[in-house]
PDB file of C-alpha atoms in Angstrom:
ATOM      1  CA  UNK A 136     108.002  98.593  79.796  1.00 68.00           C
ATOM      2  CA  UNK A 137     110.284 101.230  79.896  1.00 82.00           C
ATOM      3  CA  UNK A 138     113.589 100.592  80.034  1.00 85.00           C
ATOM      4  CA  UNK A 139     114.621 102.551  82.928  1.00 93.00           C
ATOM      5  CA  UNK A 140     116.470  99.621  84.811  1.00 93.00           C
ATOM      6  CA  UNK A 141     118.905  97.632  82.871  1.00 92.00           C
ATOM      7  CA  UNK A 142     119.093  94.692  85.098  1.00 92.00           C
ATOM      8  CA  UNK A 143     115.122  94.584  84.911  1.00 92.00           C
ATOM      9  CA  UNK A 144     114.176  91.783  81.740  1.00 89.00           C
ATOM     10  CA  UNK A 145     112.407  93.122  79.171  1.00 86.00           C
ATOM     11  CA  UNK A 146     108.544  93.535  79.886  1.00 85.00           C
ATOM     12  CA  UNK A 147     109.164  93.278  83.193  1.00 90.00           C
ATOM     13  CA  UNK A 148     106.260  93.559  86.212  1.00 92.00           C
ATOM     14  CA  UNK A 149     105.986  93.865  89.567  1.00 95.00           C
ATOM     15  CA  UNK A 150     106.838  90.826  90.437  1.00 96.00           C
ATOM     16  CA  UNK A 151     110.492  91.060  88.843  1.00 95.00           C
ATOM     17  CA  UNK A 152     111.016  94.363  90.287  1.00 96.00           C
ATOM     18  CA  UNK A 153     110.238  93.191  94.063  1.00 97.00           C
ATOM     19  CA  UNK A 154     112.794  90.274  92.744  1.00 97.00           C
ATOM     20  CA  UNK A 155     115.534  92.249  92.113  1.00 96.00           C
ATOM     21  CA  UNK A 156     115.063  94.331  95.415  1.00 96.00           C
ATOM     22  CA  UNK A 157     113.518  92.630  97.529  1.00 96.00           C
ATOM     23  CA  UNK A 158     114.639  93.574 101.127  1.00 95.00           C
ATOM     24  CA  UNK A 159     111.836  95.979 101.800  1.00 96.00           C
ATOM     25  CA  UNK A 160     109.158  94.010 100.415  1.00 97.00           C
ATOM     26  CA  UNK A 161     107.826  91.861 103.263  1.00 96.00           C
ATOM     27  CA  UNK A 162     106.725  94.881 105.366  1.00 97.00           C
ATOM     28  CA  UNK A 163     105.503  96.548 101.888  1.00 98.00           C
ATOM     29  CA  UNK A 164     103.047  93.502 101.268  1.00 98.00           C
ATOM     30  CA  UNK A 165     102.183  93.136 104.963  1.00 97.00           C
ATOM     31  CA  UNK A 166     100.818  96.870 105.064  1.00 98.00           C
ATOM     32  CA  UNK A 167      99.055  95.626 101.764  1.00 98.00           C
ATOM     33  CA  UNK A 168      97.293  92.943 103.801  1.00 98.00           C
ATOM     34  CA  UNK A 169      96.222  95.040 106.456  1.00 98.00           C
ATOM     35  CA  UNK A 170      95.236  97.693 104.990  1.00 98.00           C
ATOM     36  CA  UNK A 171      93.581  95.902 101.888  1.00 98.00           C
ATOM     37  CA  UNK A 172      91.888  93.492 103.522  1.00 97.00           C
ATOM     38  CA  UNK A 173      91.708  94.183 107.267  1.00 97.00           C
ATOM     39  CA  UNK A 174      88.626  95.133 109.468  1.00 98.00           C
ATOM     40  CA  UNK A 175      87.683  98.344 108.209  1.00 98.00           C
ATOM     41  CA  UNK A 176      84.539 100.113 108.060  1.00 98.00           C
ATOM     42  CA  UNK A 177      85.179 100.020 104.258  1.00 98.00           C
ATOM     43  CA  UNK A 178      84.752  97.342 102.179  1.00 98.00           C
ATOM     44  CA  UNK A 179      87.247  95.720 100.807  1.00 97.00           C
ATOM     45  CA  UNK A 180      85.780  96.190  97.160  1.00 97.00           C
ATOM     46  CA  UNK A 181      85.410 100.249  98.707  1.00 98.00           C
ATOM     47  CA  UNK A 182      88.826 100.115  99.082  1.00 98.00           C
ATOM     48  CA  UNK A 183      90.247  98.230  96.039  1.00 98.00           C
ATOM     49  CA  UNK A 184      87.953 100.754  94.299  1.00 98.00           C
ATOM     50  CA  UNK A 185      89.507 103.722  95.363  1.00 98.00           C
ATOM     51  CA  UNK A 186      93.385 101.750  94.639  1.00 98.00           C
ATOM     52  CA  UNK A 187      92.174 101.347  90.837  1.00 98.00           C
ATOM     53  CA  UNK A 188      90.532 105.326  91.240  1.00 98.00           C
ATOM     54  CA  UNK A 189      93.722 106.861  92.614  1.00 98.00           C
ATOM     55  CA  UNK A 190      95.939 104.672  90.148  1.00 98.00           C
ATOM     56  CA  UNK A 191      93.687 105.944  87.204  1.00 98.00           C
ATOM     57  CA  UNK A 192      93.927 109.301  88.057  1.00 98.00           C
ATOM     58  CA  UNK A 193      97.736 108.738  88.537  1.00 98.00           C
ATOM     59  CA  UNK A 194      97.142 107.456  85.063  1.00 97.00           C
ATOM     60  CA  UNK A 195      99.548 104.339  86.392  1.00 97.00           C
ATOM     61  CA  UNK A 196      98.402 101.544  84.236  1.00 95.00           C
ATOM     62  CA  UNK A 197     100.459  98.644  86.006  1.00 95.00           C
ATOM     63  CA  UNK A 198      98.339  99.541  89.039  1.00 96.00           C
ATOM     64  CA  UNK A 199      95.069 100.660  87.671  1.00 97.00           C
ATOM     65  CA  UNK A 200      94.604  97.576  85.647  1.00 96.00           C
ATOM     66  CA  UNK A 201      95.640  95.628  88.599  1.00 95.00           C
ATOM     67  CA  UNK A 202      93.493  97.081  91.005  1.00 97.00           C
ATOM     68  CA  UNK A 203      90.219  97.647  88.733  1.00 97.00           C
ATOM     69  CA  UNK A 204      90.898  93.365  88.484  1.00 96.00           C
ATOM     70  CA  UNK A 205      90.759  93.338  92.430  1.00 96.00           C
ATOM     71  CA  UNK A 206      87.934  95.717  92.955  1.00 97.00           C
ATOM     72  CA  UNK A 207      86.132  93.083  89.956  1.00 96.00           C
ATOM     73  CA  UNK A 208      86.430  90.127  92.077  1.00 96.00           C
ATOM     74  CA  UNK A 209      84.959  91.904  94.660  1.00 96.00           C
ATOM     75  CA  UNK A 210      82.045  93.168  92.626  1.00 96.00           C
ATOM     76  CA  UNK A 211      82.515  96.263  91.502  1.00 97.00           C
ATOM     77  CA  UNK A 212      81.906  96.798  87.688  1.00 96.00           C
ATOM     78  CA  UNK A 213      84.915  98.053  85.790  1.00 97.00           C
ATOM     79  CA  UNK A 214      82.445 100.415  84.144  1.00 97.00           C
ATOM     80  CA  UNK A 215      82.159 102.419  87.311  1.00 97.00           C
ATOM     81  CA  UNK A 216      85.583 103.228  87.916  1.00 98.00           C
ATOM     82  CA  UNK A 217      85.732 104.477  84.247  1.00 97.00           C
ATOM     83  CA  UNK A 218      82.976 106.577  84.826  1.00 98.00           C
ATOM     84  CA  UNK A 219      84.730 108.036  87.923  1.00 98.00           C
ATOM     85  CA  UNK A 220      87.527 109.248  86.504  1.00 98.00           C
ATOM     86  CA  UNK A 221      85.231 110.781  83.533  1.00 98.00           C
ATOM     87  CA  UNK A 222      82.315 112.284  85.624  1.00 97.00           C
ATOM     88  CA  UNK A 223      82.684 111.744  89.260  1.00 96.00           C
ATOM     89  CA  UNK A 224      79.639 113.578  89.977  1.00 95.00           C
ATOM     90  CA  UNK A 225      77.667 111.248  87.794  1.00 97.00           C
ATOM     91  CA  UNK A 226      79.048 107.951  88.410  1.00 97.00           C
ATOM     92  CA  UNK A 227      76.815 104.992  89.644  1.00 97.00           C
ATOM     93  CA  UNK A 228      78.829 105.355  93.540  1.00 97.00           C
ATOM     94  CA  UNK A 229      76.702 105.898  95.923  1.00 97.00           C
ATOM     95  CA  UNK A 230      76.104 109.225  97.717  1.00 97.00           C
ATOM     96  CA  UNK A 231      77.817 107.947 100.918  1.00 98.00           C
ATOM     97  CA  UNK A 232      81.058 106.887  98.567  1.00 98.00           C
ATOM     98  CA  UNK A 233      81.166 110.070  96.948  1.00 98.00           C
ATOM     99  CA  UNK A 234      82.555 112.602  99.114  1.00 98.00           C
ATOM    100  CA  UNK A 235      85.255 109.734 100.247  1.00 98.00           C
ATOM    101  CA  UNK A 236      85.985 109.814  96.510  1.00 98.00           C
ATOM    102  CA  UNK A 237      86.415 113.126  96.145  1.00 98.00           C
ATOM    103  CA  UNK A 238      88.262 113.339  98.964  1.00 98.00           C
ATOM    104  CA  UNK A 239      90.996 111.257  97.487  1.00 98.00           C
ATOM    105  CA  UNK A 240      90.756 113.019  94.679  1.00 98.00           C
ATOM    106  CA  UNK A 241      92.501 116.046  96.261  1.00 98.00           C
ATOM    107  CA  UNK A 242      93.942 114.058  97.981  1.00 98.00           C
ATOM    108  CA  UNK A 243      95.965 112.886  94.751  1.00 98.00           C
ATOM    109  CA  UNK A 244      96.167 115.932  92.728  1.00 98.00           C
ATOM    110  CA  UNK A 245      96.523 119.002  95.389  1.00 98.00           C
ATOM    111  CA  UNK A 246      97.006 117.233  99.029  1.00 98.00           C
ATOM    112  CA  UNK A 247      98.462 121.040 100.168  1.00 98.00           C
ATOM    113  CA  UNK A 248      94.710 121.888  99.787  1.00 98.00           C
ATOM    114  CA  UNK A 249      93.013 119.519 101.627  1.00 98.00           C
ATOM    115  CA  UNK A 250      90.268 121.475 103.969  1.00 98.00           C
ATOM    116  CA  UNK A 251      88.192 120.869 107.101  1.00 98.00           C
ATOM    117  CA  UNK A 252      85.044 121.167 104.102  1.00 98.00           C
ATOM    118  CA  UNK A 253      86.649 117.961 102.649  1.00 98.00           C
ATOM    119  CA  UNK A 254      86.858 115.786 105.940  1.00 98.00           C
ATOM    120  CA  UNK A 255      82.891 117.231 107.036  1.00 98.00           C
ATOM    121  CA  UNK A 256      81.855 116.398 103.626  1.00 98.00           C
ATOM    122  CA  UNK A 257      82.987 112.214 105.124  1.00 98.00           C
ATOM    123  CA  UNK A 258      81.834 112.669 107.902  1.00 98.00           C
ATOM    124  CA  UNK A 259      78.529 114.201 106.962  1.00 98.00           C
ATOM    125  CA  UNK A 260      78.004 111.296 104.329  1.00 98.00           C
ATOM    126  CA  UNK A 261      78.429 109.099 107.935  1.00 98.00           C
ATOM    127  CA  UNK A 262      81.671 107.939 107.983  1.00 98.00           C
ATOM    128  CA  UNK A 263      83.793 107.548 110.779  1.00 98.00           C
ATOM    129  CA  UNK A 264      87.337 108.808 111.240  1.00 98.00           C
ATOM    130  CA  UNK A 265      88.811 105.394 111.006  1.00 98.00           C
ATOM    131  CA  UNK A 266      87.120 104.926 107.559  1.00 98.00           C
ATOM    132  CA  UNK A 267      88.561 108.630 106.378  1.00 98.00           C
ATOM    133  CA  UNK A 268      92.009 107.276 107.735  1.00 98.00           C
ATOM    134  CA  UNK A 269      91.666 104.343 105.560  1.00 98.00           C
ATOM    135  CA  UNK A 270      91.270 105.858 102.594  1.00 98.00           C
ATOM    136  CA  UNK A 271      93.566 108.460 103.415  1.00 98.00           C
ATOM    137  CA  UNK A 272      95.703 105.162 103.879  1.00 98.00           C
ATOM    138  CA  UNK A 273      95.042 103.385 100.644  1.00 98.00           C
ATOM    139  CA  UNK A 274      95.145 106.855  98.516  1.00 98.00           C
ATOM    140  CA  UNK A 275      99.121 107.197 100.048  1.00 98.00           C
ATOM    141  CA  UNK A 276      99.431 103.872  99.605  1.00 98.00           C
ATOM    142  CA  UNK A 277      98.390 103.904  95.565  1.00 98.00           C
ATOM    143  CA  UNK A 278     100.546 107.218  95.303  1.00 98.00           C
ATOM    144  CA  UNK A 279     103.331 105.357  96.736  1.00 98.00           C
ATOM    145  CA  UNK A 280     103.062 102.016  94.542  1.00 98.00           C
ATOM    146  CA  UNK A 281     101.776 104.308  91.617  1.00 97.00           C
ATOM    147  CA  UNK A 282     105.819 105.783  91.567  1.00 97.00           C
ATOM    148  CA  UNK A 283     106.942 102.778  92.131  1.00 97.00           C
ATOM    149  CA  UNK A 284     105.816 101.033  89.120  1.00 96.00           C
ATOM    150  CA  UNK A 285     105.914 104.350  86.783  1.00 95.00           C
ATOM    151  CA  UNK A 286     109.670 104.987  88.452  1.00 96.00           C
ATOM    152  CA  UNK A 287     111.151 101.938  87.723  1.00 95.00           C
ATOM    153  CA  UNK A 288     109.455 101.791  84.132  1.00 94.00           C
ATOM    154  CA  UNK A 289     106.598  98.693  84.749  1.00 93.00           C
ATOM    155  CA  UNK A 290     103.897 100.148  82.392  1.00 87.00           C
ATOM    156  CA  UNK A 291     101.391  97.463  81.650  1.00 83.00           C
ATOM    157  CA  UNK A 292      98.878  94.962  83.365  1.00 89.00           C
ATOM    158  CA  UNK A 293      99.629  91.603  81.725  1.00 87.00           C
ATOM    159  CA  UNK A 294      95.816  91.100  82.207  1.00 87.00           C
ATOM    160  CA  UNK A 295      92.906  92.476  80.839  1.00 91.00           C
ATOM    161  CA  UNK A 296      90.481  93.109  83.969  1.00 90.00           C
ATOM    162  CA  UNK A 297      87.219  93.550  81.716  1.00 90.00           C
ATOM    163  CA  UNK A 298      88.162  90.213  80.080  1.00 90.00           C
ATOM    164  CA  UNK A 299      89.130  88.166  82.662  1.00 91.00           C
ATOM    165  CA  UNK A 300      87.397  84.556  82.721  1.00 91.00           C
ATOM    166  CA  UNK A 301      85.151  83.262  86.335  1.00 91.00           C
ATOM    167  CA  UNK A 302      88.297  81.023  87.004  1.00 91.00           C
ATOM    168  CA  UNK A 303      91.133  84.031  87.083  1.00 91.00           C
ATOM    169  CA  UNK A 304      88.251  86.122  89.472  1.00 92.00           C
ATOM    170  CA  UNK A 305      88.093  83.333  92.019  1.00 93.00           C
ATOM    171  CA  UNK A 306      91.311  82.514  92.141  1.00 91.00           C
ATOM    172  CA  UNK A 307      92.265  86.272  93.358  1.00 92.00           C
ATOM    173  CA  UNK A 308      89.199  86.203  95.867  1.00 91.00           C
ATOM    174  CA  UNK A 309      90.741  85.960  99.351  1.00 89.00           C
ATOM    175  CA  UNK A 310      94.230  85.653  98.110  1.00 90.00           C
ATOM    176  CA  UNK A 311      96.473  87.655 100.467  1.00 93.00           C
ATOM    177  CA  UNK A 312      99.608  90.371  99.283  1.00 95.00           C
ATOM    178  CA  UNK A 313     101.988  88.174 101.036  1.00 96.00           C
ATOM    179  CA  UNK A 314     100.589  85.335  99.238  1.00 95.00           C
ATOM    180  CA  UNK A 315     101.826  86.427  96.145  1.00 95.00           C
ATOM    181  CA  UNK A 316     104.810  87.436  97.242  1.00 97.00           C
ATOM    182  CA  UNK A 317     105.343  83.867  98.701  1.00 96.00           C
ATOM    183  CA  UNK A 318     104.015  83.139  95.323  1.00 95.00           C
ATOM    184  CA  UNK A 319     107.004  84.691  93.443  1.00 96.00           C
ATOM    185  CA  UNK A 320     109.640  83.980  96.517  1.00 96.00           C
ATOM    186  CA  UNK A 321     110.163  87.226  98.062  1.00 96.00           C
ATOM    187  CA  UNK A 322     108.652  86.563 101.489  1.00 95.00           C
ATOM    188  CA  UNK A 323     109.640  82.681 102.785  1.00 87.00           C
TER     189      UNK A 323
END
């Protein structure tokens, strides 16, 4: 961790940070919930795939490691999302996933740039407008948390998400946001 906030203990994660401030952080982990694991026309692996995507190409580690855990329990391989952010064209996504990957891509690095050509490209792969809009949503949402962590100086994953044991995956599985933040007291 850097030290960026004093008051924050050393090594501090998310949790401690939505500790010391945590008057916004109910609605925060609600919109997590809904988003993440709402009806969608994505899957929720889909969409914890392109959290861990956007966080690696943010290159925020807090968030990436948490996320490429989350998309694990939900069976995507950790491989994959390395792959993306090597080769996109080549990774093992599937041709439908692709252009919605890409599309977050800008979305992340040059959003002033986004084109009609990138939304046809969804659509064409047979998405639906509600499925752009929720990746649209999860990208912001990943840019968002992404500067949150990196702002406030939370830097690392306290778990390895390649070495994480059968036990630690099921225990995530169907675990809500607001869970954990009932887990760590900031929602009662």
């Amino acid at each position: 961790m850097k030290r960026l906030f004093p008051s924050l203990p050393d090594n501090a994660g998310l949790a401690e940070v939505f500790q010391t401030f945590p008057d916004t952080i109910r609605p925060l982990l609600e919109y997590h919930d809904a988003l993440l694991r709402g009806d969608s026309p994505l899957s929720v692996a889909e969409r914890e795939l392109i959290a861990a995507y956007v966080s690696g190409l943010n290159a925020c580690n807090f968030c990436f490691g948490a996320h490429v855990l989350m998309a694990r329990v939900y069976g995507v391989d950790p491989d994959t999302i390395d792959a993306l952010l090597s080769d996109p064209d080549s990774a093992p996504v599937s041709d439908k996933m692709k252009p919605v990957l890409a599309y977050v891509a800008k979305l992340t690095k040059t959003p002033s740039m986004m084109t009609e050509a990138d939304a046809k490209a969804v659509f064409d792969a047979g998405w639906s407008e509600r499925a752009l809009f929720d990746a649209i949503q999860t990208c912001a949402l990943f840019n968002f948390m992404n500067r949150i962590l990196e702002g406030t100086g939370v830097t690392a994953y306290p778990v390895d998400p390649r070495s994480a044991d059968d036990d630690l995956l099921k225990s995530r599985r169907g675990r809500s946001y607001s869970d954990w933040g009932r887990e760590i007291g900031v929602i009662k």
